[in-house]
Coordinates of C-alpha atoms in Angstrom, one line a residue:
Chain J
M15 CA -17.6 50.9 105.0
F16 CA -16.5 51.7 108.5
E17 CA -13.8 49.0 107.7
D18 CA -12.9 50.7 104.9
I19 CA -12.0 53.8 105.6
I20 CA -10.1 52.8 108.6
E21 CA -8.3 50.2 105.7
T22 CA -7.7 53.1 103.6
A23 CA -6.4 55.8 106.0
R24 CA -2.4 55.9 105.9
E25 CA -3.0 56.7 109.8
P26 CA -2.6 53.7 112.2
L27 CA -6.1 53.3 113.7
V28 CA -7.8 51.2 116.1
V29 CA -11.4 51.2 117.3
L30 CA -12.2 50.2 121.1
D31 CA -15.7 48.4 122.7
A32 CA -16.3 50.4 126.0
D33 CA -14.7 48.6 127.6
L34 CA -11.2 49.3 126.1
R35 CA -11.0 45.9 124.1
V36 CA -9.4 46.2 120.5
L37 CA -12.6 45.6 117.9
L38 CA -10.5 46.5 114.6
A39 CA -7.0 47.8 113.9
S40 CA -5.8 49.5 110.7
R41 CA -3.0 47.6 108.5
S42 CA -0.9 50.5 109.4
F43 CA -1.4 49.6 112.6
Y44 CA -0.3 46.8 112.5
E45 CA 2.8 47.5 110.6
S46 CA 3.5 50.7 112.9
F47 CA 3.6 48.4 116.0
K48 CA 4.8 45.5 114.7
V49 CA 2.0 43.4 116.2
M50 CA 0.0 40.5 114.7
P51 CA -4.1 40.8 114.2
E52 CA -4.1 37.9 116.6
E53 CA -2.3 39.5 119.4
T54 CA -4.5 42.4 119.0
V55 CA -8.1 42.1 117.9
G56 CA -10.1 41.3 121.4
N57 CA -7.5 41.9 123.8
L58 CA -7.7 45.0 126.3
I59 CA -5.4 48.0 124.6
Y60 CA -2.9 48.0 127.9
D61 CA -2.3 44.3 127.0
L62 CA -1.6 44.4 123.0
G63 CA 2.3 43.7 122.8
N64 CA 2.7 41.6 125.6
R65 CA 1.7 44.8 127.7
Q66 CA 3.4 46.9 126.4
W67 CA 0.8 49.5 125.8
D68 CA 0.0 49.7 129.7
I69 CA 1.1 53.1 129.3
P70 CA 0.1 55.5 131.9
S71 CA -0.8 58.6 130.1
L72 CA -3.3 56.3 127.1
R73 CA -4.8 55.1 130.5
T74 CA -5.3 59.2 131.5
L75 CA -6.4 60.0 128.3
L76 CA -8.8 56.7 128.1
E77 CA -10.2 56.3 131.3
E78 CA -9.6 60.2 132.1
M79 CA -10.3 62.8 129.2
L80 CA -12.3 60.8 127.1
P81 CA -15.3 59.9 129.1
K82 CA -15.3 63.5 130.2
N83 CA -14.8 65.1 126.8
N84 CA -16.2 62.2 124.4
K85 CA -12.7 63.2 122.7
F86 CA -9.3 64.2 123.1
H87 CA -6.8 66.0 120.2
D88 CA -3.3 66.1 119.2
Y89 CA -1.7 64.5 122.5
K90 CA 1.7 63.6 122.6
V91 CA 2.5 60.4 123.6
E92 CA 6.5 59.3 124.2
H93 CA 7.0 55.2 124.9
V94 CA 9.8 52.9 125.2
F95 CA 8.4 49.8 123.4
S96 CA 10.5 46.8 124.3
S97 CA 9.9 45.8 120.3
I98 CA 10.2 48.8 118.5
G99 CA 12.1 51.0 120.7
R100 CA 11.4 54.4 121.6
K101 CA 8.1 56.2 119.9
I102 CA 6.3 59.5 119.9
M103 CA 2.8 59.2 119.0
L104 CA 0.3 61.6 118.6
L105 CA -2.8 60.8 119.9
N106 CA -6.7 61.7 118.3
A107 CA -9.9 60.0 120.0
R108 CA -13.7 60.1 119.4
R109 CA -16.7 58.3 121.3
I110 CA -18.6 57.1 118.4
I111 CA -22.3 56.8 119.6
Q112 CA -23.5 53.7 117.6
A113 CA -27.0 53.9 118.5
E114 CA -29.4 56.1 121.0
S115 CA -28.6 53.5 124.0
G116 CA -26.5 50.9 122.5
P117 CA -22.7 50.9 123.9
H118 CA -20.1 53.7 122.6
L119 CA -17.3 53.2 120.2
I120 CA -13.7 54.5 120.5
L121 CA -11.8 55.8 117.5
L122 CA -8.0 55.9 118.7
A123 CA -6.0 57.7 115.6
I124 CA -2.3 57.0 117.0
E125 CA 0.4 59.1 114.4
D126 CA 3.8 57.8 114.9
V127 CA 5.5 61.0 114.9
T128 CA 9.2 59.8 116.2
E129 CA 10.5 61.2 112.6
K130 CA 8.9 63.7 112.4
V131 CA 9.6 64.9 115.8
R132 CA 13.4 63.6 114.9
L133 CA 13.3 65.7 111.6
E134 CA 11.8 68.9 113.8
S135 CA 14.3 69.3 116.3
E136 CA 17.1 68.4 114.0
L137 CA 15.7 71.6 112.0
L138 CA 15.4 73.5 115.3
E139 CA 18.7 72.5 115.8
R140 CA 20.0 73.3 112.6
T141 CA 18.3 76.7 112.3
R142 CA 20.0 76.9 115.4
D143 CA 23.5 76.3 114.2
A144 CA 22.8 78.0 110.9
K145 CA 21.9 81.3 113.0
K146 CA 25.0 80.7 115.0
A147 CA 27.0 80.0 111.9
Q148 CA 25.6 83.2 110.4
F149 CA 26.2 85.4 113.4
D150 CA 29.6 83.7 113.5
A151 CA 30.3 84.1 110.0
E152 CA 28.7 88.3 110.3
A153 CA 31.5 88.9 113.6
A154 CA 34.4 86.8 111.5
T155 CA 33.4 89.1 108.4
R156 CA 33.4 92.4 111.1
A157 CA 36.8 90.6 112.6
N158 CA 38.1 90.3 108.9
E159 CA 37.1 93.9 107.7
D160 CA 38.4 95.1 110.9
I161 CA 41.7 93.3 110.3
I162 CA 41.5 94.3 107.0
E163 CA 41.3 97.9 107.6
T164 CA 43.8 97.7 110.3
V165 CA 46.7 96.2 108.3
R166 CA 49.2 98.6 107.3
E167 CA 49.6 96.5 103.9
P168 CA 47.4 97.3 100.8
L169 CA 44.9 94.5 100.6
L170 CA 42.2 93.7 98.4
V171 CA 39.5 91.2 98.6
L172 CA 38.2 89.6 95.5
D173 CA 35.4 87.1 94.3
S174 CA 36.0 84.3 92.5
D175 CA 35.6 86.0 89.3
L176 CA 38.6 88.2 90.2
R177 CA 36.2 91.1 91.1
V178 CA 36.7 93.9 94.0
L179 CA 34.6 93.2 97.1
K180 CA 36.7 95.0 99.3
A181 CA 39.9 97.2 99.7
N182 CA 41.5 98.6 102.8
R183 CA 42.2 102.3 103.3
S184 CA 46.3 101.4 102.5
F185 CA 45.2 100.3 99.2
Y186 CA 43.3 103.7 98.0
D187 CA 46.2 105.9 100.0
S188 CA 49.1 103.7 98.1
F189 CA 47.0 103.7 94.5
K190 CA 45.8 106.3 94.6
V191 CA 42.1 105.0 93.5
T192 CA 38.8 106.2 95.3
P193 CA 36.6 103.2 96.4
G194 CA 34.0 104.5 93.6
E195 CA 35.8 103.6 90.8
T196 CA 37.3 100.2 92.7
I197 CA 34.3 98.4 94.3
G198 CA 32.4 96.0 91.7
N199 CA 35.4 96.2 89.1
L200 CA 37.7 93.9 87.6
I201 CA 41.0 94.1 89.2
Y202 CA 42.5 94.8 86.2
D203 CA 40.3 97.6 85.4
L204 CA 41.0 99.2 88.2
G205 CA 42.6 103.0 87.9
N206 CA 41.0 103.6 83.7
R207 CA 42.7 99.5 83.4
Q208 CA 45.8 100.5 84.8
W209 CA 46.1 96.9 86.4
D210 CA 46.3 95.2 83.7
I211 CA 49.4 93.5 84.5
P212 CA 50.4 90.6 82.6
R213 CA 52.3 89.3 85.3
L214 CA 49.1 89.7 87.7
R215 CA 47.0 88.0 85.4
T216 CA 49.8 84.9 85.4
L217 CA 49.6 84.6 89.2
L218 CA 46.1 85.1 89.4
E219 CA 44.8 83.1 86.9
E220 CA 47.3 80.4 86.5
I221 CA 49.3 80.0 89.9
L222 CA 46.4 80.9 92.2
P223 CA 44.0 78.6 90.8
K224 CA 46.7 75.9 91.1
D225 CA 48.5 76.2 94.4
N226 CA 46.0 78.4 96.4
K227 CA 48.3 80.6 97.2
F228 CA 51.5 82.5 96.3
D229 CA 54.1 84.3 97.8
D230 CA 56.2 87.4 97.6
Y231 CA 55.9 87.7 93.9
E232 CA 57.7 90.7 92.7
V233 CA 55.6 92.2 90.1
E234 CA 57.0 95.2 88.7
H235 CA 54.9 98.1 87.1
V236 CA 54.8 102.1 85.4
F237 CA 51.2 102.8 86.6
S238 CA 50.0 106.3 84.9
S239 CA 48.9 108.0 87.4
I240 CA 51.6 107.0 90.7
G241 CA 54.4 106.2 87.9
H242 CA 56.9 103.1 89.0
K243 CA 56.0 100.5 91.3
V244 CA 57.5 97.4 92.7
M245 CA 55.0 95.5 94.1
L246 CA 55.4 91.9 96.4
L247 CA 52.5 90.2 95.8
N248 CA 50.7 87.6 98.4
A249 CA 47.5 86.2 98.0
R250 CA 45.1 83.1 99.4
R251 CA 42.2 81.7 98.3
I252 CA 39.6 81.8 101.1
T253 CA 36.9 78.9 100.5
Q254 CA 33.6 80.4 102.3
E255 CA 32.0 76.9 103.9
E256 CA 28.6 78.6 104.5
I257 CA 28.3 80.2 100.9
G258 CA 30.1 77.8 99.5
S259 CA 32.1 80.6 97.8
Q260 CA 35.7 81.6 97.2
L261 CA 37.4 84.8 98.2
I262 CA 40.9 85.8 97.1
L263 CA 42.8 87.9 99.6
L264 CA 45.3 90.5 97.8
A265 CA 47.8 91.9 99.7
I266 CA 50.1 94.5 97.4
E267 CA 53.0 95.6 99.1
D268 CA 54.5 98.4 97.8
V269 CA 58.3 97.6 98.1
T270 CA 59.3 101.0 95.9
E271 CA 61.3 102.5 98.0
K272 CA 62.1 99.8 100.3
M273 CA 63.6 98.7 96.8
R274 CA 64.8 101.9 95.6
L275 CA 66.8 102.0 99.3
E276 CA 68.6 98.3 99.2
R277 CA 69.7 99.2 95.6
E278 CA 71.3 102.4 96.7
L279 CA 72.8 100.5 99.8
A280 CA 73.8 98.0 97.3
E281 CA 75.3 100.6 95.6
R282 CA 76.8 102.2 98.8
T283 CA 78.2 98.9 99.8
R284 CA 79.5 98.2 96.7
D285 CA 81.1 102.1 96.5
A286 CA 82.7 101.8 99.9
K287 CA 84.0 98.5 99.2
K288 CA 85.3 100.1 96.0
A289 CA 86.3 103.0 98.2
Q290 CA 88.0 100.7 100.9
F291 CA 89.9 98.8 98.1
E292 CA 91.1 101.9 97.2
A293 CA 92.0 103.3 100.2
E294 CA 94.0 99.8 100.9
S295 CA 95.6 100.0 97.4
A296 CA 96.5 103.7 98.6
T297 CA 98.0 102.6 101.9
M298 CA 100.1 99.6 100.5
A299 CA 101.3 102.4 97.3
K300 CA 102.0 104.7 100.1
S301 CA 103.7 102.0 102.7
D302 CA 105.9 100.5 99.2
F303 CA 107.1 104.1 98.8
L304 CA 108.0 104.7 102.6
A305 CA 109.9 101.6 102.4
N306 CA 112.1 102.9 98.9
M307 CA 112.2 106.3 100.0
S308 CA 113.9 105.5 103.4
H309 CA 116.1 103.0 102.0
E310 CA 116.6 105.9 99.7
L311 CA 117.2 108.3 102.7
R312 CA 118.8 106.3 104.9
T313 CA 121.9 105.7 102.3
P314 CA 123.0 109.5 102.3
L315 CA 122.3 109.4 105.8
N316 CA 124.4 106.9 107.0
S317 CA 127.2 108.6 105.0
I318 CA 126.6 111.6 106.9
I319 CA 126.2 110.1 110.3
G320 CA 129.7 107.8 109.3
F321 CA 131.5 111.2 108.1
S322 CA 130.7 112.9 111.4
E323 CA 132.0 110.2 113.6
V324 CA 135.0 109.9 111.8
L325 CA 135.5 113.3 112.4
E326 CA 134.2 113.4 115.9
D327 CA 136.8 110.7 116.8
Q328 CA 139.4 113.1 115.3
L329 CA 140.3 110.0 112.8
L330 CA 141.8 112.3 110.2
G331 CA 143.3 114.9 112.7
S332 CA 142.1 117.0 115.7
L333 CA 139.4 119.1 115.7
N334 CA 139.5 122.8 117.4
E335 CA 136.2 122.6 120.0
S336 CA 134.1 124.9 117.8
Q337 CA 134.4 122.2 114.9
R338 CA 133.8 119.3 117.4
E339 CA 130.6 121.3 118.4
N340 CA 129.8 121.8 114.7
V341 CA 130.5 117.9 114.2
M342 CA 128.2 117.0 116.8
Y343 CA 125.3 119.1 116.3
I344 CA 125.9 117.6 112.8
L345 CA 125.5 114.2 114.0
K346 CA 122.5 114.8 116.3
A347 CA 120.7 116.3 113.7
G348 CA 121.1 113.4 111.5
R349 CA 120.4 110.6 114.2
H350 CA 117.3 112.7 114.7
L351 CA 116.3 112.0 111.4
L352 CA 117.5 108.8 111.0
S353 CA 115.2 107.7 113.9
L354 CA 112.1 109.7 112.8
I355 CA 112.8 107.4 109.3
N356 CA 112.5 104.5 110.9
D357 CA 109.5 105.2 113.5
I358 CA 107.9 106.4 110.0
L359 CA 108.8 103.3 108.2
D360 CA 107.6 101.1 111.3
L361 CA 104.7 103.0 111.4
S362 CA 103.4 102.6 107.5
K363 CA 104.1 98.9 108.1
V364 CA 101.9 98.5 110.8
E365 CA 99.1 100.3 108.9
S366 CA 99.5 98.3 106.1
G367 CA 99.8 94.8 107.7
K368 CA 103.3 94.3 106.8
M369 CA 104.9 94.3 109.9
E370 CA 104.9 90.9 111.2
L371 CA 105.7 89.4 114.8
D372 CA 108.5 87.4 115.1
V373 CA 107.4 85.4 117.9
E374 CA 110.0 83.5 120.2
S375 CA 110.2 83.0 124.0
V376 CA 111.3 86.0 125.7
P377 CA 112.6 85.9 129.2
L378 CA 111.3 89.1 130.7
R379 CA 114.0 89.4 133.2
E380 CA 116.9 89.9 131.2
L381 CA 114.9 91.8 128.6
L382 CA 114.0 94.1 131.3
D383 CA 117.3 94.2 132.7
A384 CA 118.9 95.2 129.6
S385 CA 116.7 97.9 128.5
L386 CA 117.3 99.3 131.9
V387 CA 120.8 99.3 131.0
M388 CA 120.3 101.3 128.5
Q389 CA 118.8 104.2 130.2
R390 CA 121.0 103.9 133.1
E391 CA 123.9 105.9 132.4
K392 CA 121.3 108.7 131.4
A393 CA 119.4 108.3 134.7
L394 CA 122.6 108.6 136.8
R395 CA 123.9 112.1 135.0
H396 CA 120.5 113.5 136.3
G397 CA 120.2 111.7 139.6
I398 CA 117.7 109.6 138.3
Q399 CA 116.8 106.7 140.3
L400 CA 115.7 103.8 138.3
D401 CA 113.7 101.0 139.9
L402 CA 112.7 97.2 139.1
K403 CA 110.4 95.5 140.4
I404 CA 109.2 92.2 139.2
E405 CA 106.2 90.5 141.6
P406 CA 106.6 86.7 140.4
D407 CA 108.8 84.7 142.3
H408 CA 109.3 82.4 139.2
P409 CA 110.9 83.1 136.2
V410 CA 108.4 84.8 133.7
V411 CA 108.7 84.1 129.7
I412 CA 106.3 85.2 127.3
E413 CA 106.1 84.8 123.7
A414 CA 106.7 87.8 121.6
D415 CA 108.7 89.7 118.8
E416 CA 111.6 90.3 121.2
R417 CA 113.3 92.9 119.0
K418 CA 109.7 95.0 119.4
L419 CA 109.1 94.3 122.7
K420 CA 112.6 96.2 123.2
Q421 CA 111.5 99.0 120.8
I422 CA 108.6 99.0 123.3
L423 CA 110.3 99.2 126.2
F424 CA 113.1 101.3 125.0
N425 CA 110.4 104.3 123.9
L426 CA 108.3 104.1 127.2
L427 CA 111.6 103.9 129.2
S428 CA 113.3 106.5 127.6
N429 CA 110.0 108.8 128.0
A430 CA 109.6 108.1 131.7
V431 CA 113.6 109.3 132.2
K432 CA 113.2 112.3 129.8
F433 CA 110.4 113.5 131.6
T434 CA 111.4 113.1 134.9
P435 CA 113.0 115.7 136.7
D436 CA 116.9 115.5 138.3
G437 CA 116.6 113.9 141.5
G438 CA 113.2 112.0 140.5
Q439 CA 112.3 108.3 140.3
V440 CA 111.4 105.8 138.2
Q441 CA 110.1 102.9 138.8
V442 CA 109.6 99.6 136.5
L443 CA 107.1 97.3 137.6
L444 CA 106.3 93.9 136.2
R445 CA 103.2 91.5 137.0
E446 CA 101.0 88.8 136.1
I447 CA 97.3 89.7 135.7
N448 CA 94.0 88.2 134.4
G449 CA 95.0 84.7 136.0
A450 CA 99.0 84.9 134.7
Q451 CA 97.2 85.0 130.8
D452 CA 98.7 88.5 130.7
I453 CA 101.7 90.1 131.6
E454 CA 101.5 94.1 133.1
I455 CA 104.7 96.0 132.8
S456 CA 104.2 99.6 134.1
M457 CA 106.5 102.8 134.2
R458 CA 105.7 105.0 137.3
D459 CA 107.5 108.6 136.9
T460 CA 108.0 111.7 139.2
G461 CA 107.9 113.5 135.9
I462 CA 105.7 116.8 135.1
G463 CA 102.5 114.7 134.5
I464 CA 100.1 115.2 131.5
K465 CA 97.3 117.7 131.7
Q466 CA 94.0 115.5 131.1
E467 CA 93.1 117.4 127.9
D468 CA 96.4 116.1 126.3
L469 CA 96.1 112.4 127.3
P470 CA 93.7 111.4 124.5
K471 CA 96.0 112.7 122.2
L472 CA 99.0 111.4 123.3
F473 CA 98.9 108.0 120.8
K474 CA 98.4 110.0 117.9
E475 CA 101.5 110.5 115.4
F476 CA 103.3 113.7 115.7
S477 CA 101.4 114.7 119.4
Q478 CA 104.5 115.4 121.3
L479 CA 104.2 117.3 124.5
S480 CA 106.9 119.8 125.2
S481 CA 109.2 118.8 128.0
P482 CA 111.0 121.7 130.1
Y483 CA 113.8 119.2 130.8
D484 CA 115.1 118.9 127.4
K485 CA 117.8 116.3 127.8
Q486 CA 119.8 115.8 124.6
F487 CA 117.7 115.1 121.5
E488 CA 113.8 115.5 121.6
G489 CA 112.1 112.8 120.0
T490 CA 109.6 112.0 117.2
G491 CA 106.8 112.7 118.3
L492 CA 106.3 108.8 116.7
G493 CA 107.4 107.0 119.3
L494 CA 104.3 106.7 121.2
A495 CA 102.0 105.7 118.4
L496 CA 104.5 103.5 117.0
T497 CA 104.6 101.8 121.1
K498 CA 101.1 101.3 120.7
K499 CA 100.5 99.5 117.5
L500 CA 103.7 97.5 118.7
V501 CA 101.7 96.2 121.8
E502 CA 98.0 96.1 120.2
L503 CA 100.4 93.5 117.6
H504 CA 100.5 91.4 120.6
G505 CA 97.5 91.4 121.0
G506 CA 97.7 93.8 124.0
R507 CA 96.6 97.2 124.9
I508 CA 98.5 100.4 126.3
W509 CA 97.1 102.8 128.9
V510 CA 98.4 105.8 130.8
E511 CA 97.3 107.7 134.3
S512 CA 98.6 111.2 134.9
V513 CA 98.3 113.8 137.5
F514 CA 99.7 116.9 136.4
G515 CA 103.1 118.0 138.1
K516 CA 103.2 114.9 139.9
G517 CA 103.6 112.2 137.5
S518 CA 102.6 109.4 135.3
L519 CA 102.0 105.7 135.0
F520 CA 102.4 104.2 131.6
A521 CA 101.4 101.0 131.3
F522 CA 100.9 97.9 128.8
A523 CA 100.0 94.7 129.1
I524 CA 99.8 92.0 126.7
P525 CA 99.3 88.0 126.5
V526 CA 101.8 85.4 127.8
K527 CA 101.2 83.3 124.7
Q528 CA 100.3 84.6 120.8
G529 CA 97.6 82.6 120.4
R530 CA 97.4 83.4 116.6
K531 CA 99.8 84.6 114.2
K532 CA 99.5 87.6 112.9
D533 CA 97.3 87.7 109.7
A534 CA 97.3 89.4 106.3
Chain Q
M12 CA 154.5 96.0 105.3
P13 CA 150.7 96.5 105.9
R14 CA 147.8 94.6 105.7
K15 CA 145.9 94.6 102.7
I16 CA 142.0 95.2 102.6
L17 CA 140.1 95.0 99.6
V18 CA 137.1 96.8 99.9
V19 CA 134.5 95.4 97.2
E20 CA 131.6 98.2 97.2
D21 CA 129.3 100.3 95.0
N22 CA 128.6 102.9 96.8
E23 CA 131.5 105.2 96.4
Q24 CA 130.9 107.0 100.1
N25 CA 130.7 104.1 101.9
R26 CA 133.8 103.1 100.3
I27 CA 135.8 106.5 101.1
L28 CA 134.6 106.1 105.1
M29 CA 135.6 102.2 105.3
R30 CA 138.8 103.5 103.7
Q31 CA 139.6 106.4 106.2
I32 CA 138.4 104.0 109.1
L33 CA 140.8 101.2 108.1
K34 CA 143.5 103.4 107.1
Y35 CA 143.4 105.4 110.7
H36 CA 143.7 101.8 112.1
G37 CA 146.9 101.3 110.0
Y38 CA 145.7 99.1 107.1
E39 CA 146.5 99.5 103.1
V40 CA 143.2 99.8 101.4
L41 CA 142.1 98.6 98.2
E42 CA 138.8 99.1 96.4
A43 CA 136.4 98.2 93.4
A44 CA 133.4 99.2 92.4
D45 CA 131.7 95.9 91.6
G46 CA 132.0 91.8 91.9
A47 CA 134.3 91.8 88.4
A48 CA 136.5 94.1 89.2
G49 CA 136.6 92.4 92.9
L50 CA 137.5 89.3 92.0
K51 CA 140.2 90.8 89.6
M52 CA 142.2 92.9 92.2
A53 CA 141.7 89.6 94.6
R54 CA 143.9 87.4 92.1
E55 CA 146.3 90.6 91.5
H56 CA 146.9 91.8 95.1
M57 CA 146.1 88.6 97.5
P58 CA 144.4 90.8 100.2
D59 CA 144.5 89.6 104.0
L60 CA 140.7 90.6 103.8
I61 CA 138.2 91.0 101.3
L62 CA 135.2 93.6 102.2
L63 CA 132.6 92.1 100.3
D64 CA 129.2 93.9 99.0
L65 CA 126.5 91.5 98.8
Q66 CA 124.4 93.7 96.6
M67 CA 126.1 94.8 93.7
P68 CA 125.7 95.7 89.6
V69 CA 127.7 93.3 86.9
M70 CA 128.6 90.9 89.8
G71 CA 126.7 90.2 93.4
G72 CA 128.8 89.2 96.4
F73 CA 127.6 85.6 96.6
A74 CA 128.8 85.3 93.2
V75 CA 132.1 86.3 93.9
I76 CA 132.1 84.5 96.6
R77 CA 131.5 81.3 94.9
E78 CA 134.0 82.3 92.3
L79 CA 136.6 82.5 95.1
R80 CA 135.8 79.1 97.1
K81 CA 136.3 77.2 94.0
T82 CA 139.2 78.8 92.8
P83 CA 142.5 76.7 94.4
E84 CA 144.6 79.7 95.1
L85 CA 141.8 82.0 96.3
S86 CA 140.3 80.0 98.3
K87 CA 141.9 80.3 101.5
L88 CA 141.5 84.3 101.4
K89 CA 139.6 86.0 104.4
V90 CA 136.1 87.6 103.0
M91 CA 133.5 89.7 105.1
A92 CA 130.0 90.3 103.9
V93 CA 128.7 93.6 103.9
T94 CA 125.4 94.0 103.2
S95 CA 122.2 96.4 103.7
F96 CA 119.6 93.8 104.3
A97 CA 119.4 92.8 107.7
M98 CA 117.2 89.8 108.0
K99 CA 117.1 87.1 110.1
G100 CA 118.6 84.3 108.4
D101 CA 121.0 87.0 106.5
R102 CA 124.0 86.2 108.3
E103 CA 123.5 82.1 108.3
K104 CA 122.9 82.3 104.7
A105 CA 126.3 84.4 104.4
L106 CA 127.9 82.0 106.2
E107 CA 126.9 78.5 104.5
A108 CA 127.8 80.8 101.2
G109 CA 131.7 80.7 102.5
F110 CA 131.8 84.5 104.2
D111 CA 134.2 84.3 107.0
D112 CA 132.0 86.9 108.7
Y113 CA 129.2 89.5 108.4
V114 CA 128.6 93.0 109.1
T115 CA 125.4 95.4 108.3
K116 CA 125.5 98.4 106.8
P117 CA 125.3 101.4 107.6
I118 CA 128.5 100.1 109.5
D119 CA 129.2 101.0 113.2
T120 CA 132.2 103.3 112.3
R121 CA 133.7 102.4 116.2
K122 CA 132.4 98.4 115.8
F123 CA 133.1 98.1 112.3
V124 CA 137.1 98.0 113.3
E125 CA 137.0 95.8 116.0
L126 CA 135.0 93.1 113.4
V127 CA 138.2 93.2 111.4
K128 CA 140.4 93.6 114.1
N129 CA 138.8 89.6 115.0
I130 CA 140.2 88.6 111.5
I131 CA 143.4 90.5 111.0
P132 CA 144.2 91.2 114.5
N133 CA 147.7 93.1 113.7
P134 CA 147.0 95.6 111.2
E135 CA 151.2 95.3 110.4
V136 CA 153.1 92.1 108.3
K137 CA 156.4 91.3 111.2
P138 CA 158.9 91.7 108.7

């Protein structure tokens, strides 16, 4: 009967005599601890399986605890068996008295809890992990919520059934809905079914399940509450591992205003381009008109000048003094008018881009000499000293339009002479600047100078300043404007420095080489 | 006998101006207002010099010079082009077409005579 019980119990059981020799062991003991009955029965328990059972804590239990208490209960013993590896055992034992005076027996139950302990600790670990995960998830959710709330863009969090789990303040503000009529509702039902937008259905029900996201879809819709809106939709499907469910994050950017501005901008750009085109056409028309008109004006004007010259030269007979004087006035006015017409025509050509540079190699010393010669007579008459200084000791040849360069020099030099009092001085200086990549020509006069407030308008059309030394005929008021344009046409710049009452310095710099051809 | 100069020019004032200057310097001046008339007068008068405007109605200066140069009895006539479009290359084009010289309008009344004198130095033919 004793044996039957032992055999039936699923738990490994060993019966020892008082000397701790094995009398009996259950089948489950043999199976669990991989030992044979032959090497078990009759042996000291410590000697079992090649002395593998000589476990210090087992000795303590059997030799100290048991004699004292007659039993011990649920002692956990861990031991590494060379045959079966590491085992955790739960030991229970009783001393069984069979007869009053006879030797007692020891019933030892050895539960193998290795697997159980492993599972338990794993469970514990998992519980810990789960707790951590839960905490993380909560933190993440909190963080997500913070993000959602923080983002300025309207955001909706939907569950996989497209019901609204969360919406941020920006969403409520933008689309004029309250949380009460939003949370828990199908997105299409929001705001009295205003959100039942076919395009949105396509995006959420067809594109999103396929791609897990969609980016920058433009959806236009007229909401009864807030009117026409253009929205830029972005969505992501987010799988939450712990919960095993899916969320949809839907960002709805209201780009109505942006689109309106863009359209307006495009329209304005178009308008501006049209206006620019019209202005350009107008400029072209103006310059064509001026070109034609100046030709028409010049023909009779040339007759006026020609016949005046014939009279002045007295080819048709001698004139008296006042007749000669009158002819001289006609001639002077005619020449002034002609230079006005020429300047206007040139200016309009520059403005309409029709003025082209006829670039050739120009030796500057020769050009400067010739330009000074033209002023020499007038300078002499007024006792003005006209000096030329050329800094480089080698010949300076530049690429330029010679006729236009002559015009520039003529305008600046005649101005300098015109605005210099009798007995004054005009100094012309040529030097190389910018590593000899540019040349600079300056004209310093001891003239009346220019008031600071007059300097900015100096190069504008018809901004002539009056000269107290009225010499011969006054200028056209276009000379400096045209000169500036001609300098700029060469890729150069012109400037003026002046001290009122002391004199002025007009200078221009142009590149030695004309890198680019003038483009239309 | 003064030397004869034929002025072929459609602008009447220019014609008169040239006539006054040339006459003052002792030349005899013949006038035509278009190319065809000029060609006809050239045949009739065999002038010592023709001043030929390039831009004219009926028959332009280039057509006239072609006609003159290929007509044997007229091919040796001296012809000076008078033009108002003074573009680069115009001079070369004119000389290539057979003109003896080239002057731009508006004419410089003082230099104009010099150009004429280069071709026919003496306004009078020695008898």
